[in-house]
Short mmCIF file of C-alpha atoms in Angstrom, two decimals:
data_model
loop_
_atom_site.label_atom_id
_atom_site.label_comp_id
_atom_site.label_asym_id
_atom_site.label_seq_id
_atom_site.Cartn_x
_atom_site.Cartn_y
_atom_site.Cartn_z
CA GLN H 1 27.70 -130.12 -161.70
CA VAL H 2 30.51 -128.88 -160.37
CA GLN H 3 33.70 -131.07 -160.16
CA LEU H 4 37.35 -130.36 -158.18
CA GLN H 5 40.94 -131.63 -158.75
CA GLU H 6 43.65 -131.34 -157.01
CA SER H 7 47.34 -131.74 -158.36
CA GLY H 8 50.43 -130.97 -156.82
CA PRO H 9 54.22 -133.16 -155.76
CA GLY H 10 53.42 -136.06 -154.08
CA LEU H 11 56.39 -136.42 -152.24
CA VAL H 12 57.92 -133.11 -150.68
CA ARG H 13 61.17 -132.91 -148.51
CA PRO H 14 61.07 -132.19 -144.48
CA SER H 15 61.37 -128.44 -143.72
CA GLU H 16 59.97 -127.34 -147.81
CA THR H 17 56.89 -125.72 -148.87
CA LEU H 18 53.58 -128.11 -149.92
CA SER H 19 52.10 -126.93 -152.75
CA LEU H 20 48.91 -127.39 -153.91
CA THR H 21 46.51 -126.80 -156.81
CA CYS H 22 42.68 -127.02 -156.94
CA THR H 23 40.95 -126.78 -160.20
CA VAL H 24 37.26 -126.03 -160.30
CA SER H 25 35.37 -127.07 -163.17
CA GLY H 26 31.72 -127.04 -164.25
CA GLY H 27 31.20 -123.95 -162.15
CA SER H 28 32.59 -120.56 -160.59
CA LEU H 29 34.69 -120.19 -157.73
CA THR H 30 32.21 -117.09 -157.66
CA PRO H 31 30.52 -116.43 -154.93
CA TYR H 32 31.75 -119.75 -153.43
CA TYR H 33 34.04 -120.10 -149.76
CA TRP H 34 36.33 -122.82 -151.29
CA SER H 35 38.46 -125.08 -148.21
CA TRP H 36 41.64 -127.34 -148.11
CA ILE H 37 40.46 -130.46 -145.71
CA ARG H 38 43.40 -133.25 -145.10
CA GLN H 39 43.08 -136.99 -143.28
CA PRO H 40 46.27 -138.32 -142.70
CA PRO H 41 46.80 -141.96 -142.93
CA GLY H 42 44.04 -144.11 -141.24
CA LYS H 43 43.04 -140.98 -139.57
CA GLY H 44 39.76 -138.91 -139.72
CA LEU H 45 39.11 -135.42 -141.14
CA GLU H 46 41.65 -132.16 -140.59
CA TRP H 47 40.30 -128.20 -141.89
CA ILE H 48 43.32 -126.69 -142.93
CA GLY H 49 41.27 -123.32 -143.84
CA TYR H 50 39.35 -121.72 -146.06
CA ILE H 51 39.33 -118.88 -148.79
CA TYR H 52 37.46 -116.71 -150.76
CA PHE H 53 36.73 -115.67 -154.13
CA SER H 54 37.43 -112.47 -153.36
CA GLY H 55 40.31 -113.58 -151.78
CA ASN H 56 39.70 -113.52 -147.91
CA THR H 57 40.84 -116.82 -145.75
CA ASN H 58 40.53 -118.24 -142.67
CA TYR H 59 42.75 -120.76 -141.69
CA ASN H 60 42.43 -123.16 -138.68
CA PRO H 61 44.76 -121.83 -135.30
CA SER H 62 47.01 -125.41 -135.21
CA LEU H 63 48.12 -124.67 -138.86
CA ARG H 64 48.53 -120.60 -138.98
CA GLY H 65 51.79 -119.05 -139.61
CA ARG H 66 52.51 -122.25 -141.93
CA VAL H 67 49.30 -122.27 -143.91
CA THR H 68 48.71 -119.52 -147.33
CA MET H 69 46.24 -120.15 -149.78
CA SER H 70 45.70 -117.67 -153.29
CA VAL H 71 42.89 -118.08 -155.55
CA ASP H 72 43.05 -117.07 -159.30
CA THR H 73 39.31 -116.53 -160.62
CA SER H 74 40.96 -116.13 -164.20
CA LYS H 75 42.11 -119.74 -164.33
CA ASN H 76 39.59 -121.02 -161.57
CA GLN H 77 41.78 -122.61 -159.50
CA PHE H 78 42.90 -121.91 -156.06
CA SER H 79 45.97 -123.05 -154.03
CA LEU H 80 47.57 -124.11 -150.80
CA ARG H 81 50.82 -123.69 -149.16
CA LEU H 82 52.22 -125.21 -146.32
CA ASN H 83 55.64 -124.41 -145.51
CA SER H 84 57.78 -125.61 -143.07
CA VAL H 85 56.69 -129.83 -143.06
CA THR H 86 56.85 -132.71 -141.21
CA ALA H 87 56.23 -136.28 -141.34
CA ALA H 88 52.81 -135.04 -139.32
CA ASP H 89 51.78 -133.99 -142.52
CA THR H 90 51.59 -136.52 -144.84
CA ALA H 91 48.13 -137.33 -145.25
CA THR H 92 45.38 -137.38 -148.46
CA TYR H 93 44.96 -133.18 -148.68
CA TYR H 94 41.91 -132.74 -149.85
CA CYS H 95 40.07 -129.59 -151.68
CA ALA H 96 36.39 -128.57 -151.54
CA ARG H 97 33.18 -126.42 -151.87
CA ASP H 98 31.68 -124.20 -148.36
CA LEU H 99 27.86 -124.33 -148.19
CA ILE H 100 26.97 -121.58 -145.94
CA GLU H 101 24.06 -120.63 -144.82
CA GLY H 102 23.81 -118.34 -141.22
CA ARG H 103 25.83 -119.83 -138.50
CA THR H 104 27.00 -122.87 -140.16
CA ILE H 105 29.32 -124.46 -143.13
CA TRP H 106 29.69 -127.76 -144.69
CA PHE H 107 31.88 -129.07 -147.57
CA ASP H 108 29.93 -130.34 -151.21
CA PRO H 109 31.45 -131.47 -153.49
CA TRP H 110 34.85 -132.83 -152.80
CA GLY H 111 37.87 -133.28 -154.99
CA GLN H 112 39.50 -136.74 -155.12
CA GLY H 113 42.36 -135.65 -152.80
CA THR H 114 45.81 -136.22 -153.30
CA LEU H 115 48.26 -138.10 -151.41
CA VAL H 116 51.34 -136.20 -150.01
CA THR H 117 54.47 -137.61 -148.55
CA VAL H 118 56.43 -135.91 -146.36
CA SER H 119 60.20 -137.65 -146.57
CA SER H 120 63.83 -137.24 -147.32
CA SER E 1 38.45 -125.78 -129.54
CA TYR E 2 35.06 -127.85 -129.87
CA VAL E 3 34.96 -131.58 -129.59
CA LEU E 4 33.07 -134.12 -131.16
CA THR E 5 32.55 -137.33 -129.80
CA GLN E 6 32.07 -140.67 -132.14
CA PRO E 7 31.94 -143.41 -131.30
CA PRO E 8 34.76 -145.42 -132.95
CA SER E 9 33.09 -148.56 -134.57
CA VAL E 10 29.54 -149.65 -134.96
CA SER E 11 28.43 -153.33 -136.25
CA VAL E 12 25.33 -153.90 -137.64
CA ALA E 13 23.57 -156.79 -139.53
CA PRO E 14 22.31 -156.47 -142.75
CA GLY E 15 18.84 -155.02 -143.05
CA LYS E 16 18.68 -153.78 -139.92
CA THR E 17 18.70 -149.99 -138.17
CA ALA E 18 22.65 -149.11 -137.90
CA THR E 19 22.15 -145.62 -135.56
CA ILE E 20 25.68 -143.14 -134.70
CA THR E 21 25.91 -141.39 -132.65
CA CYS E 22 28.05 -137.78 -131.90
CA GLY E 23 28.04 -136.13 -129.59
CA GLY E 24 29.28 -132.22 -127.89
CA ASN E 25 29.16 -129.72 -125.64
CA THR E 26 24.74 -128.34 -126.68
CA LEU E 27 25.44 -129.55 -129.66
CA GLY E 28 21.71 -129.48 -130.37
CA GLY E 29 22.10 -125.56 -130.52
CA GLU E 30 24.07 -126.27 -133.73
CA SER E 31 23.84 -127.34 -137.15
CA VAL E 32 25.73 -130.64 -138.20
CA HIS E 33 26.53 -132.25 -140.52
CA TRP E 34 27.55 -135.89 -141.49
CA TYR E 35 29.65 -137.62 -144.17
CA GLN E 36 30.10 -140.89 -145.08
CA GLN E 37 33.12 -141.78 -146.38
CA LYS E 38 34.16 -144.98 -148.23
CA PRO E 39 37.61 -146.90 -148.71
CA GLY E 40 40.08 -144.87 -150.95
CA GLN E 41 37.16 -142.30 -151.96
CA ALA E 42 36.76 -138.63 -150.72
CA PRO E 43 33.46 -138.34 -148.17
CA VAL E 44 29.93 -137.33 -149.33
CA VAL E 45 27.78 -135.44 -147.44
CA VAL E 46 24.75 -137.24 -146.25
CA ILE E 47 22.92 -135.23 -144.14
CA SER E 48 23.47 -131.58 -143.12
CA TYR E 49 21.43 -129.33 -141.10
CA ASP E 50 20.92 -131.94 -138.34
CA GLY E 51 18.50 -133.79 -140.94
CA ASP E 52 18.61 -132.62 -144.26
CA ARG E 53 19.15 -135.35 -147.38
CA PRO E 54 21.13 -134.44 -150.71
CA SER E 55 19.38 -135.05 -153.93
CA GLY E 56 20.89 -138.61 -154.93
CA ILE E 57 21.19 -139.83 -150.89
CA PRO E 58 18.21 -142.99 -149.92
CA GLU E 59 15.46 -142.09 -147.42
CA ARG E 60 17.35 -144.38 -145.45
CA PHE E 61 19.79 -141.93 -143.90
CA SER E 62 18.09 -139.57 -141.61
CA GLY E 63 19.34 -137.58 -138.68
CA SER E 64 18.01 -135.87 -135.61
CA ASN E 65 19.93 -133.67 -132.90
CA SER E 66 18.83 -132.95 -129.56
CA GLY E 67 20.63 -131.69 -126.08
CA ASN E 68 24.42 -132.99 -126.44
CA THR E 69 24.20 -135.66 -129.07
CA ALA E 70 23.36 -135.59 -132.77
CA THR E 71 21.83 -139.19 -134.53
CA LEU E 72 22.91 -140.30 -138.03
CA THR E 73 20.57 -143.47 -138.79
CA ILE E 74 20.48 -145.59 -141.30
CA SER E 75 17.44 -148.26 -141.75
CA GLY E 76 17.71 -151.72 -143.62
CA VAL E 77 21.37 -151.40 -143.67
CA GLU E 78 23.25 -152.45 -146.59
CA ASP E 79 26.62 -153.66 -147.67
CA GLY E 80 26.87 -150.65 -149.35
CA ASP E 81 26.91 -148.69 -146.30
CA GLU E 82 29.89 -149.97 -145.38
CA ALA E 83 32.59 -147.00 -144.64
CA ASP E 84 33.62 -144.13 -142.08
CA TYR E 85 31.27 -141.82 -140.86
CA TYR E 86 31.58 -137.83 -139.81
CA CYS E 87 29.78 -135.51 -138.02
CA GLN E 88 31.02 -131.94 -138.28
CA VAL E 89 29.55 -128.65 -137.31
CA TRP E 90 30.90 -125.04 -136.87
CA ASP E 91 33.02 -124.20 -134.02
CA THR E 92 31.22 -120.72 -133.49
CA ASN E 93 33.66 -119.63 -130.82
CA SER E 94 37.05 -120.60 -132.72
CA ASP E 95 35.20 -119.64 -135.65
CA HIS E 96 36.37 -122.88 -137.73
CA PRO E 97 34.96 -126.25 -138.93
CA VAL E 98 35.51 -128.78 -136.30
CA PHE E 99 35.20 -132.78 -137.77
CA GLY E 100 34.52 -135.78 -135.41
CA GLY E 101 37.10 -138.74 -135.10
CA GLY E 102 34.48 -140.71 -137.17
CA THR E 103 32.93 -144.20 -137.03
CA LYS E 104 33.57 -147.09 -138.86
CA LEU E 105 30.38 -148.81 -139.26
CA THR E 106 30.97 -152.90 -140.26
CA VAL E 107 28.00 -154.67 -142.27
CA LEU E 108 27.83 -158.19 -140.64
#
């Protein structure tokens, strides 16, 4: 049974870079896509982007330019970097496995999420 | 970007049927997925491909999708069904997934 676990700092200063890692256990990164999704406190879900095990990426246009994702198949991990953060980036960040068939994608399973607060 | 519209809240008495809608332009032509999110927990998919139930999801959960509206139906609602529910599709025009704003289901 595949499980995902996010890790990284819970507090990031404004204008700095948010860095998170998702460790996958119970399964391999291949041949899947893997996403980051965030949820501001009390609000809905926002897809940040996905990365393929080979390294191909696709980012949400609203965040493009600030987002970078990477993958390390040797460690069964993938990572998120979001630069120039502001208070609006305060959210619970989830990693998830993408299931893709044809013209659709859905997410299962998800990590438990990690709250990242942007504050000085 | 594609917009999915959900009612902010739905209330239902235990044992009754809850209906949560998700609206979008020609939504019936897309595959809709539904997630349940209980307080303090990560979302869990309860319906995929409009009406498929993943393993472990009770038969009380069902889904349909036609025209401009997808519907998640929960029959015989239990206290444990109280949660936020999100619909989600792949927006082929912008090439990224989109979530609805979420519906809070309250069991009276």
